[in-house]
Amino acid sequence: MRGTKRRMGYEDLENVAEDMVLARISELAEDESLDFCRCPVCLQDMAAIVLNRVPPLYCCSLLEKNSPGEDFSRRVDEVRARIEEELPRALELVRSHDNH
């Protein structure tokens, strides 16, 4: 898939929600006060669960990423709030049903 993006010239097309989810999971993984498995499988499972439950938020230019308009900024805030709702659920689901 990534090769298709490159071949078609869509390298700038990006799901910002994915970056936001991965950043938050990375932060959670560093929080030693939380009790959950931090192996790559469990972290990826958490990411997949959250990403399937939040709306995608695509942008297609560096300008939009670095200087978002009011509407895009509002949507970023909405997705961020949704991620915060879904992360604890995903963490608990993976904790109780890990794949290893």
PDB file of C-alpha atoms in Angstrom:
ATOM      1  CA  MET A   1       0.000   0.000   0.000  1.00  0.00           C
ATOM      2  CA  ARG A   2       2.718   2.469   0.906  1.00  0.00           C
ATOM      3  CA  GLY A   3       4.328   1.797  -2.480  1.00  0.00           C
ATOM      4  CA  THR A   4       1.061   2.701  -4.167  1.00  0.00           C
ATOM      5  CA  LYS A   5       0.984   6.046  -2.346  1.00  0.00           C
ATOM      6  CA  ARG A   6       4.509   6.774  -3.519  1.00  0.00           C
ATOM      7  CA  ARG A   7       3.850   5.605  -7.082  1.00  0.00           C
ATOM      8  CA  MET A   8       0.723   7.755  -7.373  1.00  0.00           C
ATOM      9  CA  GLY A   9       2.322  10.825  -5.787  1.00  0.00           C
ATOM     10  CA  TYR A  10       0.178  10.732  -2.639  1.00  0.00           C
ATOM     11  CA  GLU A  11       3.026  10.849  -0.115  1.00  0.00           C
ATOM     12  CA  ASP A  12       1.498  13.878   1.604  1.00  0.00           C
ATOM     13  CA  LEU A  13      -1.848  12.149   2.180  1.00  0.00           C
ATOM     14  CA  GLU A  14      -1.835  11.338   5.869  1.00  0.00           C
ATOM     15  CA  ASN A  15      -4.299  10.246   8.526  1.00  0.00           C
ATOM     16  CA  VAL A  16      -3.494  12.684  11.318  1.00  0.00           C
ATOM     17  CA  ALA A  17      -5.645  10.629  13.699  1.00  0.00           C
ATOM     18  CA  GLU A  18      -3.165   7.764  13.307  1.00  0.00           C
ATOM     19  CA  ASP A  19      -0.268   9.980  14.367  1.00  0.00           C
ATOM     20  CA  MET A  20      -2.285  11.237  17.337  1.00  0.00           C
ATOM     21  CA  VAL A  21      -3.176   7.705  18.468  1.00  0.00           C
ATOM     22  CA  LEU A  22       0.393   6.453  18.158  1.00  0.00           C
ATOM     23  CA  ALA A  23       1.728   9.449  20.080  1.00  0.00           C
ATOM     24  CA  ARG A  24      -0.725   8.892  22.947  1.00  0.00           C
ATOM     25  CA  ILE A  25       0.038   5.173  23.091  1.00  0.00           C
ATOM     26  CA  SER A  26       3.731   6.013  23.247  1.00  0.00           C
ATOM     27  CA  GLU A  27       3.033   8.350  26.166  1.00  0.00           C
ATOM     28  CA  LEU A  28       1.003   5.659  27.949  1.00  0.00           C
ATOM     29  CA  ALA A  29       3.785   3.132  27.409  1.00  0.00           C
ATOM     30  CA  GLU A  30       6.186   5.460  29.211  1.00  0.00           C
ATOM     31  CA  ASP A  31       3.840   5.914  32.185  1.00  0.00           C
ATOM     32  CA  GLU A  32       5.156   3.360  34.663  1.00  0.00           C
ATOM     33  CA  SER A  33       2.183   3.874  36.980  1.00  0.00           C
ATOM     34  CA  LEU A  34      -0.059   2.037  34.489  1.00  0.00           C
ATOM     35  CA  ASP A  35      -0.172  -1.756  34.617  1.00  0.00           C
ATOM     36  CA  PHE A  36      -0.359  -3.249  31.114  1.00  0.00           C
ATOM     37  CA  CYS A  37       1.821  -5.159  28.669  1.00  0.00           C
ATOM     38  CA  ARG A  38       4.006  -2.894  26.572  1.00  0.00           C
ATOM     39  CA  CYS A  39       5.140  -5.451  24.010  1.00  0.00           C
ATOM     40  CA  PRO A  40       4.819  -4.400  20.343  1.00  0.00           C
ATOM     41  CA  VAL A  41       1.897  -6.782  19.771  1.00  0.00           C
ATOM     42  CA  CYS A  42      -0.193  -5.313  22.593  1.00  0.00           C
ATOM     43  CA  LEU A  43       0.672  -1.718  21.669  1.00  0.00           C
ATOM     44  CA  GLN A  44      -0.289  -2.347  18.037  1.00  0.00           C
ATOM     45  CA  ASP A  45      -3.504  -4.041  19.126  1.00  0.00           C
ATOM     46  CA  MET A  46      -4.369  -0.981  21.211  1.00  0.00           C
ATOM     47  CA  ALA A  47      -3.652   1.290  18.251  1.00  0.00           C
ATOM     48  CA  ALA A  48      -5.800  -0.802  15.910  1.00  0.00           C
ATOM     49  CA  ILE A  49      -8.713  -0.836  18.361  1.00  0.00           C
ATOM     50  CA  VAL A  50      -8.646   2.926  18.864  1.00  0.00           C
ATOM     51  CA  LEU A  51      -8.167   3.680  15.159  1.00  0.00           C
ATOM     52  CA  ASN A  52     -11.179   1.540  14.319  1.00  0.00           C
ATOM     53  CA  ARG A  53     -13.272   3.561  16.772  1.00  0.00           C
ATOM     54  CA  VAL A  54     -12.253   7.122  15.920  1.00  0.00           C
ATOM     55  CA  PRO A  55     -12.968   8.923  12.670  1.00  0.00           C
ATOM     56  CA  PRO A  56     -10.055   9.283  10.280  1.00  0.00           C
ATOM     57  CA  LEU A  57      -8.688  12.784   9.855  1.00  0.00           C
ATOM     58  CA  TYR A  58      -6.852  13.125   6.576  1.00  0.00           C
ATOM     59  CA  CYS A  59      -4.782  16.001   5.384  1.00  0.00           C
ATOM     60  CA  CYS A  60      -2.864  16.174   2.171  1.00  0.00           C
ATOM     61  CA  SER A  61      -0.361  18.973   2.474  1.00  0.00           C
ATOM     62  CA  LEU A  62       2.457  20.046   4.724  1.00  0.00           C
ATOM     63  CA  LEU A  63       0.854  23.487   4.905  1.00  0.00           C
ATOM     64  CA  GLU A  64      -2.391  22.040   6.288  1.00  0.00           C
ATOM     65  CA  LYS A  65      -0.460  20.061   8.905  1.00  0.00           C
ATOM     66  CA  ASN A  66       1.667  23.002  10.042  1.00  0.00           C
ATOM     67  CA  SER A  67      -0.910  25.775   9.734  1.00  0.00           C
ATOM     68  CA  PRO A  68      -4.363  24.223   9.993  1.00  0.00           C
ATOM     69  CA  GLY A  69      -7.441  26.291   9.391  1.00  0.00           C
ATOM     70  CA  GLU A  70     -10.140  26.760  11.998  1.00  0.00           C
ATOM     71  CA  ASP A  71     -12.296  23.872  10.733  1.00  0.00           C
ATOM     72  CA  PHE A  72      -9.386  21.432  10.633  1.00  0.00           C
ATOM     73  CA  SER A  73      -8.248  22.522  14.110  1.00  0.00           C
ATOM     74  CA  ARG A  74     -11.765  21.925  15.442  1.00  0.00           C
ATOM     75  CA  ARG A  75     -11.785  18.445  13.919  1.00  0.00           C
ATOM     76  CA  VAL A  76      -8.372  17.715  15.457  1.00  0.00           C
ATOM     77  CA  ASP A  77      -9.765  18.651  18.873  1.00  0.00           C
ATOM     78  CA  GLU A  78     -12.797  16.404  18.331  1.00  0.00           C
ATOM     79  CA  VAL A  79     -10.637  13.444  17.311  1.00  0.00           C
ATOM     80  CA  ARG A  80      -8.282  14.064  20.246  1.00  0.00           C
ATOM     81  CA  ALA A  81     -11.232  13.945  22.656  1.00  0.00           C
ATOM     82  CA  ARG A  82     -12.508  10.744  21.058  1.00  0.00           C
ATOM     83  CA  ILE A  83      -9.058   9.164  21.337  1.00  0.00           C
ATOM     84  CA  GLU A  84      -9.011   9.972  25.052  1.00  0.00           C
ATOM     85  CA  GLU A  85     -12.388   8.242  25.422  1.00  0.00           C
ATOM     86  CA  GLU A  86     -11.351   5.139  23.517  1.00  0.00           C
ATOM     87  CA  LEU A  87      -7.827   4.588  24.844  1.00  0.00           C
ATOM     88  CA  PRO A  88      -8.838   3.337  28.308  1.00  0.00           C
ATOM     89  CA  ARG A  89     -11.299   0.913  26.705  1.00  0.00           C
ATOM     90  CA  ALA A  90      -8.653  -0.381  24.321  1.00  0.00           C
ATOM     91  CA  LEU A  91      -6.103  -0.717  27.100  1.00  0.00           C
ATOM     92  CA  GLU A  92      -8.531  -2.740  29.210  1.00  0.00           C
ATOM     93  CA  LEU A  93      -9.571  -4.910  26.263  1.00  0.00           C
ATOM     94  CA  VAL A  94      -5.967  -5.754  25.375  1.00  0.00           C
ATOM     95  CA  ARG A  95      -5.070  -6.253  29.044  1.00  0.00           C
ATOM     96  CA  SER A  96      -7.857  -8.796  29.466  1.00  0.00           C
ATOM     97  CA  HIS A  97      -7.463 -10.519  26.059  1.00  0.00           C
ATOM     98  CA  ASP A  98      -3.825 -10.255  25.021  1.00  0.00           C
ATOM     99  CA  ASN A  99      -2.682 -12.162  21.940  1.00  0.00           C
ATOM    100  CA  HIS A 100       0.353 -13.825  23.508  1.00  0.00           C
TER     101      HIS A 100
END
